[in-house]
Amino acid sequence: MGTYKYHILVCGGTGCKSSQSTQIVQNLNEEIKANNLENFVKVVTTGCFGFCERGPIVKVLPDNSFYNYVKPEDATEIINEHIIKGRRVERLLFRDPVTNKPVTDSKHINFYQKQLRIVLRNCGVIDPENIEEYIARDGYLALYKCLNELTPTEVIDIIKRSGLRGRGGAGFPTGVKWEIAAASPGPEKYVVCNADEGDPGAFMDRSVLEGDPHSVLEAMAICGYAIGASHGLIYIRAEYPMAIKRLKIAIKQAEEYGLLGKNIFGTDFSFDIELRYGAGAFVCGEETALIHSMEGNRGEPTVKPPYPAVSGYKGKPTNVNNVETFANISPIIIKGPEWFASIGTEKSKGTKVFALAGKINNVGLIEVPMGITLREIIYEIGGGIKNDKKFKAIQTGGPSGGCLTEKHLDTPIEYETLVAAGSMMGSGGMIVMDEDDCMVSVAKFYLDFTVEESCGKCAPCRIGNKRLSEILDKITKGNGTMEDIELLKNLCMVIKDTALCGLGQTSPNPVQSTLENFWDEYVEHIVDKKCRANKCKDLIHYYIDPENCTGCMACARKCPVNAIAGERKQVHVINQDLCTKCGTCLETCKFNAVYII
Amino acid sequence: MSHIKIKLHENQLQFIKDTCKEFNYEPGELINILHKLQDKFGYLPSEVQEVVANELKIPTAKVFGVVTFYSYFTMVPKGKYPINICLGTACYVRGAEKILDEFKKQLNIKVGESTPDSKFSLNCLRCVGACGLAPVVMIGEKTYGRVAPDDVKKILSEYQND
């Protein structure tokens, strides 16, 4: 890292940028200039550190000091104290949530201890806009090795032996996919990177593209060499402007260095990469839909076969892999398939990146070996449930996945075990829910998403999911019957069996898994007309406890519909006919007099 | 199509034609062309779509089909300050619906509408990837994190004098 004594790494991921990390960089640089320290310390904007909960994050090397919740005005103190006087700024250091003591070295932070970073190896470490930093960490070495020492068949064999499976969700063996594409005849083939990350609550692909774009470019070139393609396309969401910007910079730099383009490393292998933009359609994550969208059409899926590996973009053999899958390729080539296969479980090799979010203390991006348990993720890495509430469920796999509960906490995480438990790996979103979340409402939330995102081509998805959503709506409004549950169950099965693509075939998962794991809650909504989480507005009523009410009139004044009657110093009463259940009175009351039944 | 009827200026017409030319009149580039036009005009009214269809020699219905398929494209103009409430799962479980309700109440408009003075428009989106800051609200390019219902009034007041 040059001759600088200190490097200050500032997170430039989307989360931290949203909380002024750009300003922090600017202030640090101004302070450095003011103190004539330009040759002594260097500020680097990196990709995501993963610990988004604590953002913005600033890390100082070589001593690994990990500053969290940094504000732009803290720049002066960091430079004056840490850099000039060599004393850590204690108040900004990460504090262990249990002991409340500051942790001086980031290696000892619980959040990172159980992680194993292969995909995220460079995120939060290098400057993603500088190709030399990538090269300094063995970047493009794997491509060199492939082009000069290995035949395409050998490359495919290495990927096959590593046991790597598609990280987009379904888990198809990557090496086999490459093999099929390589075997397809024809001089014109395409390598496509699926960066249309659409699962709500999943942001790992974005972090890789923002933090380490070259790892994807290099892997795409390796794939091109293996299957005999000379064109690569990255299909990326238009909603990810920063990832697009960094990819463009990375492609340009790689071309300048002769690592993309004609005759790479002086061999006769040529490979170029261009970007294609999505326009906000969840279904385009499905590979046939994605290809139609790249061709300028509506992103509607088509029946497989033919598989894209045989007939894809422009009718030519096309290999589609997800961002995270590609990010695994270079380390496998360099360290060998045996190394990769030694990580994880028998059927699921390597690591998986998860976006941990929801009611959890440490929201962020984590990478863990396959086979880790949910308990380790939630309580050790995630730091437990927010506000010490009771854990209720963890939703994995986005709208195609399901809710797992207490009884699944010790199940090792693999593709197969998650499916057996009624969920799926999906792209890796993990949303933690606590006792305040109503599981019927959660199922409805996902169904509403599917209804909105269904492309409308096949009837089971277009009409079936709409009906599912309507029945769930009826139940959350207290109008459901037990027959509705039977109807839900049957409809779920029909949709699963008959929908055209992966979106429709998995869309009933949130309903089925909540029915399976939270049957009591459905029954309560239907029979007792009760929502135990107090989420379903039609099933709850606000009351004022005469014991606690002091007659201060605060709630009556705030009530937007004037539903609260009562004079000063007299007990107030809520008119149930007028009440819209907005909850303002509950938030306003300082005497805990408002309660919900 | 859209209820809004507009007349394109000569230079706007030229911009559309130039854009189509820049992409070699290639129908496969339709989405890229529409991206560029929406960046320029802010939205894609039917008049714009008709010109594109003519230039690329494809049916207007095909252009309309693509515009309406993708949620990123819009046929109605957005407000000066477009407000986007993230309704991704992480924001949802941390109370994004209450934030949305508060914006609706304060602005007195529904989702997908603009205020009568075209100052604000209100929309929802699915996950901006800043789940650590949930619930998240975006106004234009600016992101507001860890928003509480009580903050909404204060946030809107930042734009009062514009």
PDB file of N, CA and C in Angstrom, chain A residues 393-457:
ATOM      1  N   ALA A 393     -39.518 -15.138  13.814  1.00  0.00           N
ATOM      2  CA  ALA A 393     -39.287 -15.828  12.544  1.00  0.00           C
ATOM      3  C   ALA A 393     -38.157 -15.151  11.790  1.00  0.00           C
ATOM      4  N   ILE A 394     -37.589 -15.907  10.878  1.00  0.00           N
ATOM      5  CA  ILE A 394     -36.618 -15.307   9.965  1.00  0.00           C
ATOM      6  C   ILE A 394     -37.049 -15.687   8.562  1.00  0.00           C
ATOM      7  N   GLN A 395     -37.155 -14.678   7.721  1.00  0.00           N
ATOM      8  CA  GLN A 395     -37.618 -14.921   6.365  1.00  0.00           C
ATOM      9  C   GLN A 395     -36.399 -15.002   5.464  1.00  0.00           C
ATOM     10  N   THR A 396     -36.259 -16.103   4.757  1.00  0.00           N
ATOM     11  CA  THR A 396     -35.141 -16.203   3.819  1.00  0.00           C
ATOM     12  C   THR A 396     -35.683 -16.393   2.409  1.00  0.00           C
ATOM     13  N   GLY A 397     -34.894 -16.019   1.436  1.00  0.00           N
ATOM     14  CA  GLY A 397     -35.270 -16.273   0.047  1.00  0.00           C
ATOM     15  C   GLY A 397     -36.214 -15.263  -0.558  1.00  0.00           C
ATOM     16  N   GLY A 398     -36.467 -14.155   0.122  1.00  0.00           N
ATOM     17  CA  GLY A 398     -37.306 -13.107  -0.454  1.00  0.00           C
ATOM     18  C   GLY A 398     -38.714 -13.595  -0.746  1.00  0.00           C
ATOM     19  N   PRO A 399     -39.365 -13.024  -1.757  1.00  0.00           N
ATOM     20  CA  PRO A 399     -40.760 -13.369  -2.049  1.00  0.00           C
ATOM     21  C   PRO A 399     -40.926 -14.826  -2.474  1.00  0.00           C
ATOM     22  N   SER A 400     -39.826 -15.501  -2.798  1.00  0.00           N
ATOM     23  CA  SER A 400     -39.921 -16.902  -3.193  1.00  0.00           C
ATOM     24  C   SER A 400     -39.652 -17.829  -2.018  1.00  0.00           C
ATOM     25  N   GLY A 401     -39.278 -17.253  -0.903  1.00  0.00           N
ATOM     26  CA  GLY A 401     -38.875 -18.072   0.236  1.00  0.00           C
ATOM     27  C   GLY A 401     -39.974 -18.193   1.266  1.00  0.00           C
ATOM     28  N   GLY A 402     -39.557 -18.624   2.442  1.00  0.00           N
ATOM     29  CA  GLY A 402     -40.549 -18.807   3.483  1.00  0.00           C
ATOM     30  C   GLY A 402     -40.018 -18.340   4.813  1.00  0.00           C
ATOM     31  N   CYS A 403     -40.870 -18.461   5.835  1.00  0.00           N
ATOM     32  CA  CYS A 403     -40.488 -18.041   7.166  1.00  0.00           C
ATOM     33  C   CYS A 403     -40.052 -19.239   7.984  1.00  0.00           C
ATOM     34  N   LEU A 404     -38.887 -19.143   8.589  1.00  0.00           N
ATOM     35  CA  LEU A 404     -38.404 -20.211   9.448  1.00  0.00           C
ATOM     36  C   LEU A 404     -38.542 -19.751  10.900  1.00  0.00           C
ATOM     37  N   THR A 405     -38.652 -20.729  11.792  1.00  0.00           N
ATOM     38  CA  THR A 405     -38.953 -20.363  13.175  1.00  0.00           C
ATOM     39  C   THR A 405     -37.915 -20.913  14.137  1.00  0.00           C
ATOM     40  N   GLU A 406     -38.230 -20.728  15.399  1.00  0.00           N
ATOM     41  CA  GLU A 406     -37.423 -21.234  16.509  1.00  0.00           C
ATOM     42  C   GLU A 406     -36.900 -22.650  16.245  1.00  0.00           C
ATOM     43  N   LYS A 407     -37.781 -23.518  15.760  1.00  0.00           N
ATOM     44  CA  LYS A 407     -37.383 -24.930  15.638  1.00  0.00           C
ATOM     45  C   LYS A 407     -36.353 -25.140  14.520  1.00  0.00           C
ATOM     46  N   HIS A 408     -36.182 -24.150  13.648  1.00  0.00           N
ATOM     47  CA  HIS A 408     -35.195 -24.296  12.585  1.00  0.00           C
ATOM     48  C   HIS A 408     -33.847 -23.663  12.934  1.00  0.00           C
ATOM     49  N   LEU A 409     -33.758 -23.094  14.142  1.00  0.00           N
ATOM     50  CA  LEU A 409     -32.568 -22.303  14.464  1.00  0.00           C
ATOM     51  C   LEU A 409     -31.272 -23.107  14.407  1.00  0.00           C
ATOM     52  N   ASP A 410     -31.350 -24.401  14.680  1.00  0.00           N
ATOM     53  CA  ASP A 410     -30.119 -25.190  14.693  1.00  0.00           C
ATOM     54  C   ASP A 410     -29.921 -26.020  13.435  1.00  0.00           C
ATOM     55  N   THR A 411     -30.752 -25.779  12.421  1.00  0.00           N
ATOM     56  CA  THR A 411     -30.580 -26.474  11.147  1.00  0.00           C
ATOM     57  C   THR A 411     -29.403 -25.846  10.408  1.00  0.00           C
ATOM     58  N   PRO A 412     -28.476 -26.671   9.922  1.00  0.00           N
ATOM     59  CA  PRO A 412     -27.390 -26.082   9.128  1.00  0.00           C
ATOM     60  C   PRO A 412     -27.932 -25.501   7.814  1.00  0.00           C
ATOM     61  N   ILE A 413     -27.406 -24.369   7.404  1.00  0.00           N
ATOM     62  CA  ILE A 413     -27.925 -23.719   6.204  1.00  0.00           C
ATOM     63  C   ILE A 413     -27.274 -24.297   4.954  1.00  0.00           C
ATOM     64  N   GLU A 414     -28.110 -24.938   4.148  1.00  0.00           N
ATOM     65  CA  GLU A 414     -27.685 -25.479   2.860  1.00  0.00           C
ATOM     66  C   GLU A 414     -28.856 -25.288   1.895  1.00  0.00           C
ATOM     67  N   TYR A 415     -28.593 -25.464   0.611  1.00  0.00           N
ATOM     68  CA  TYR A 415     -29.689 -25.360  -0.359  1.00  0.00           C
ATOM     69  C   TYR A 415     -30.807 -26.330  -0.001  1.00  0.00           C
ATOM     70  N   GLU A 416     -30.431 -27.607   0.244  1.00  0.00           N
ATOM     71  CA  GLU A 416     -31.439 -28.647   0.445  1.00  0.00           C
ATOM     72  C   GLU A 416     -32.195 -28.477   1.756  1.00  0.00           C
ATOM     73  N   THR A 417     -31.469 -28.157   2.851  1.00  0.00           N
ATOM     74  CA  THR A 417     -32.162 -28.084   4.138  1.00  0.00           C
ATOM     75  C   THR A 417     -33.159 -26.925   4.163  1.00  0.00           C
ATOM     76  N   LEU A 418     -32.819 -25.843   3.501  1.00  0.00           N
ATOM     77  CA  LEU A 418     -33.748 -24.715   3.488  1.00  0.00           C
ATOM     78  C   LEU A 418     -35.012 -25.072   2.712  1.00  0.00           C
ATOM     79  N   VAL A 419     -34.838 -25.769   1.600  1.00  0.00           N
ATOM     80  CA  VAL A 419     -36.009 -26.192   0.819  1.00  0.00           C
ATOM     81  C   VAL A 419     -36.857 -27.156   1.644  1.00  0.00           C
ATOM     82  N   ALA A 420     -36.187 -28.090   2.335  1.00  0.00           N
ATOM     83  CA  ALA A 420     -36.916 -29.055   3.161  1.00  0.00           C
ATOM     84  C   ALA A 420     -37.698 -28.350   4.266  1.00  0.00           C
ATOM     85  N   ALA A 421     -37.175 -27.221   4.732  1.00  0.00           N
ATOM     86  CA  ALA A 421     -37.857 -26.483   5.801  1.00  0.00           C
ATOM     87  C   ALA A 421     -38.932 -25.551   5.251  1.00  0.00           C
ATOM     88  N   GLY A 422     -39.155 -25.608   3.936  1.00  0.00           N
ATOM     89  CA  GLY A 422     -40.238 -24.813   3.348  1.00  0.00           C
ATOM     90  C   GLY A 422     -39.809 -23.442   2.882  1.00  0.00           C
ATOM     91  N   SER A 423     -38.499 -23.185   2.858  1.00  0.00           N
ATOM     92  CA  SER A 423     -38.036 -21.892   2.351  1.00  0.00           C
ATOM     93  C   SER A 423     -37.059 -22.164   1.217  1.00  0.00           C
ATOM     94  N   MET A 424     -36.177 -21.255   0.957  1.00  0.00           N
ATOM     95  CA  MET A 424     -35.114 -21.510   0.002  1.00  0.00           C
ATOM     96  C   MET A 424     -33.966 -20.544   0.232  1.00  0.00           C
ATOM     97  N   MET A 425     -32.835 -20.853  -0.396  1.00  0.00           N
ATOM     98  CA  MET A 425     -31.662 -20.002  -0.235  1.00  0.00           C
ATOM     99  C   MET A 425     -31.953 -18.629  -0.851  1.00  0.00           C
ATOM    100  N   GLY A 426     -32.530 -18.652  -2.042  1.00  0.00           N
ATOM    101  CA  GLY A 426     -32.795 -17.393  -2.729  1.00  0.00           C
ATOM    102  C   GLY A 426     -31.501 -16.639  -2.928  1.00  0.00           C
ATOM    103  N   SER A 427     -31.604 -15.348  -3.076  1.00  0.00           N
ATOM    104  CA  SER A 427     -30.387 -14.595  -3.315  1.00  0.00           C
ATOM    105  C   SER A 427     -29.683 -14.287  -2.003  1.00  0.00           C
ATOM    106  N   GLY A 428     -30.346 -14.498  -0.875  1.00  0.00           N
ATOM    107  CA  GLY A 428     -29.648 -14.350   0.399  1.00  0.00           C
ATOM    108  C   GLY A 428     -30.176 -13.255   1.315  1.00  0.00           C
ATOM    109  N   GLY A 429     -31.378 -12.818   1.086  1.00  0.00           N
ATOM    110  CA  GLY A 429     -31.974 -11.864   2.015  1.00  0.00           C
ATOM    111  C   GLY A 429     -32.391 -12.609   3.277  1.00  0.00           C
ATOM    112  N   MET A 430     -32.155 -12.011   4.429  1.00  0.00           N
ATOM    113  CA  MET A 430     -32.608 -12.614   5.686  1.00  0.00           C
ATOM    114  C   MET A 430     -33.248 -11.525   6.513  1.00  0.00           C
ATOM    115  N   ILE A 431     -34.551 -11.628   6.676  1.00  0.00           N
ATOM    116  CA  ILE A 431     -35.240 -10.598   7.438  1.00  0.00           C
ATOM    117  C   ILE A 431     -35.700 -11.204   8.762  1.00  0.00           C
ATOM    118  N   VAL A 432     -35.243 -10.591   9.837  1.00  0.00           N
ATOM    119  CA  VAL A 432     -35.586 -11.113  11.152  1.00  0.00           C
ATOM    120  C   VAL A 432     -36.853 -10.431  11.659  1.00  0.00           C
ATOM    121  N   MET A 433     -37.768 -11.241  12.197  1.00  0.00           N
ATOM    122  CA  MET A 433     -39.019 -10.683  12.708  1.00  0.00           C
ATOM    123  C   MET A 433     -39.180 -11.030  14.181  1.00  0.00           C
ATOM    124  N   ASP A 434     -39.832 -10.136  14.915  1.00  0.00           N
ATOM    125  CA  ASP A 434     -40.028 -10.386  16.342  1.00  0.00           C
ATOM    126  C   ASP A 434     -41.507 -10.499  16.659  1.00  0.00           C
ATOM    127  N   GLU A 435     -41.814 -10.541  17.948  1.00  0.00           N
ATOM    128  CA  GLU A 435     -43.189 -10.773  18.382  1.00  0.00           C
ATOM    129  C   GLU A 435     -44.175  -9.704  17.893  1.00  0.00           C
ATOM    130  N   ASP A 436     -43.682  -8.559  17.483  1.00  0.00           N
ATOM    131  CA  ASP A 436     -44.576  -7.507  17.003  1.00  0.00           C
ATOM    132  C   ASP A 436     -44.972  -7.666  15.539  1.00  0.00           C
ATOM    133  N   ASP A 437     -44.495  -8.715  14.887  1.00  0.00           N
ATOM    134  CA  ASP A 437     -44.850  -8.902  13.479  1.00  0.00           C
ATOM    135  C   ASP A 437     -45.950  -9.947  13.345  1.00  0.00           C
ATOM    136  N   CYS A 438     -46.969  -9.594  12.562  1.00  0.00           N
ATOM    137  CA  CYS A 438     -48.089 -10.509  12.333  1.00  0.00           C
ATOM    138  C   CYS A 438     -47.773 -11.342  11.097  1.00  0.00           C
ATOM    139  N   MET A 439     -47.768 -12.643  11.252  1.00  0.00           N
ATOM    140  CA  MET A 439     -47.307 -13.492  10.158  1.00  0.00           C
ATOM    141  C   MET A 439     -48.304 -13.553   9.001  1.00  0.00           C
ATOM    142  N   VAL A 440     -49.580 -13.383   9.281  1.00  0.00           N
ATOM    143  CA  VAL A 440     -50.553 -13.344   8.182  1.00  0.00           C
ATOM    144  C   VAL A 440     -50.300 -12.085   7.338  1.00  0.00           C
ATOM    145  N   SER A 441     -50.017 -10.987   8.020  1.00  0.00           N
ATOM    146  CA  SER A 441     -49.727  -9.743   7.295  1.00  0.00           C
ATOM    147  C   SER A 441     -48.438  -9.864   6.484  1.00  0.00           C
ATOM    148  N   VAL A 442     -47.460 -10.572   7.063  1.00  0.00           N
ATOM    149  CA  VAL A 442     -46.198 -10.750   6.343  1.00  0.00           C
ATOM    150  C   VAL A 442     -46.438 -11.547   5.055  1.00  0.00           C
ATOM    151  N   ALA A 443     -47.222 -12.619   5.166  1.00  0.00           N
ATOM    152  CA  ALA A 443     -47.545 -13.408   3.975  1.00  0.00           C
ATOM    153  C   ALA A 443     -48.234 -12.530   2.940  1.00  0.00           C
ATOM    154  N   LYS A 444     -49.128 -11.691   3.411  1.00  0.00           N
ATOM    155  CA  LYS A 444     -49.847 -10.799   2.504  1.00  0.00           C
ATOM    156  C   LYS A 444     -48.905  -9.776   1.867  1.00  0.00           C
ATOM    157  N   PHE A 445     -47.953  -9.291   2.657  1.00  0.00           N
ATOM    158  CA  PHE A 445     -46.956  -8.349   2.138  1.00  0.00           C
ATOM    159  C   PHE A 445     -46.225  -8.954   0.934  1.00  0.00           C
ATOM    160  N   TYR A 446     -45.796 -10.208   1.077  1.00  0.00           N
ATOM    161  CA  TYR A 446     -45.063 -10.844  -0.022  1.00  0.00           C
ATOM    162  C   TYR A 446     -45.965 -11.111  -1.215  1.00  0.00           C
ATOM    163  N   LEU A 447     -47.200 -11.524  -0.923  1.00  0.00           N
ATOM    164  CA  LEU A 447     -48.120 -11.790  -2.028  1.00  0.00           C
ATOM    165  C   LEU A 447     -48.418 -10.512  -2.807  1.00  0.00           C
ATOM    166  N   ASP A 448     -48.563  -9.418  -2.078  1.00  0.00           N
ATOM    167  CA  ASP A 448     -48.815  -8.143  -2.759  1.00  0.00           C
ATOM    168  C   ASP A 448     -47.646  -7.806  -3.678  1.00  0.00           C
ATOM    169  N   PHE A 449     -46.465  -8.120  -3.201  1.00  0.00           N
ATOM    170  CA  PHE A 449     -45.277  -7.896  -4.023  1.00  0.00           C
ATOM    171  C   PHE A 449     -45.351  -8.732  -5.301  1.00  0.00           C
ATOM    172  N   THR A 450     -45.668 -10.021  -5.141  1.00  0.00           N
ATOM    173  CA  THR A 450     -45.735 -10.904  -6.305  1.00  0.00           C
ATOM    174  C   THR A 450     -46.816 -10.455  -7.277  1.00  0.00           C
ATOM    175  N   VAL A 451     -47.959 -10.064  -6.732  1.00  0.00           N
ATOM    176  CA  VAL A 451     -49.054  -9.620  -7.596  1.00  0.00           C
ATOM    177  C   VAL A 451     -48.600  -8.428  -8.436  1.00  0.00           C
ATOM    178  N   GLU A 452     -47.910  -7.509  -7.767  1.00  0.00           N
ATOM    179  CA  GLU A 452     -47.451  -6.318  -8.475  1.00  0.00           C
ATOM    180  C   GLU A 452     -46.392  -6.664  -9.522  1.00  0.00           C
ATOM    181  N   GLU A 453     -45.544  -7.638  -9.218  1.00  0.00           N
ATOM    182  CA  GLU A 453     -44.427  -7.943 -10.098  1.00  0.00           C
ATOM    183  C   GLU A 453     -44.712  -9.056 -11.100  1.00  0.00           C
ATOM    184  N   SER A 454     -45.842  -9.730 -10.974  1.00  0.00           N
ATOM    185  CA  SER A 454     -46.171 -10.781 -11.933  1.00  0.00           C
ATOM    186  C   SER A 454     -46.249 -10.164 -13.326  1.00  0.00           C
ATOM    187  N   CYS A 455     -45.649 -10.837 -14.301  1.00  0.00           N
ATOM    188  CA  CYS A 455     -45.637 -10.235 -15.637  1.00  0.00           C
ATOM    189  C   CYS A 455     -46.983 -10.404 -16.318  1.00  0.00           C
ATOM    190  N   GLY A 456     -47.805 -11.326 -15.833  1.00  0.00           N
ATOM    191  CA  GLY A 456     -49.152 -11.462 -16.371  1.00  0.00           C
ATOM    192  C   GLY A 456     -49.280 -12.434 -17.516  1.00  0.00           C
ATOM    193  N   LYS A 457     -48.169 -13.091 -17.846  1.00  0.00           N
ATOM    194  CA  LYS A 457     -48.235 -13.961 -19.024  1.00  0.00           C
ATOM    195  C   LYS A 457     -49.035 -15.244 -18.758  1.00  0.00           C
TER     196      LYS A 457
END
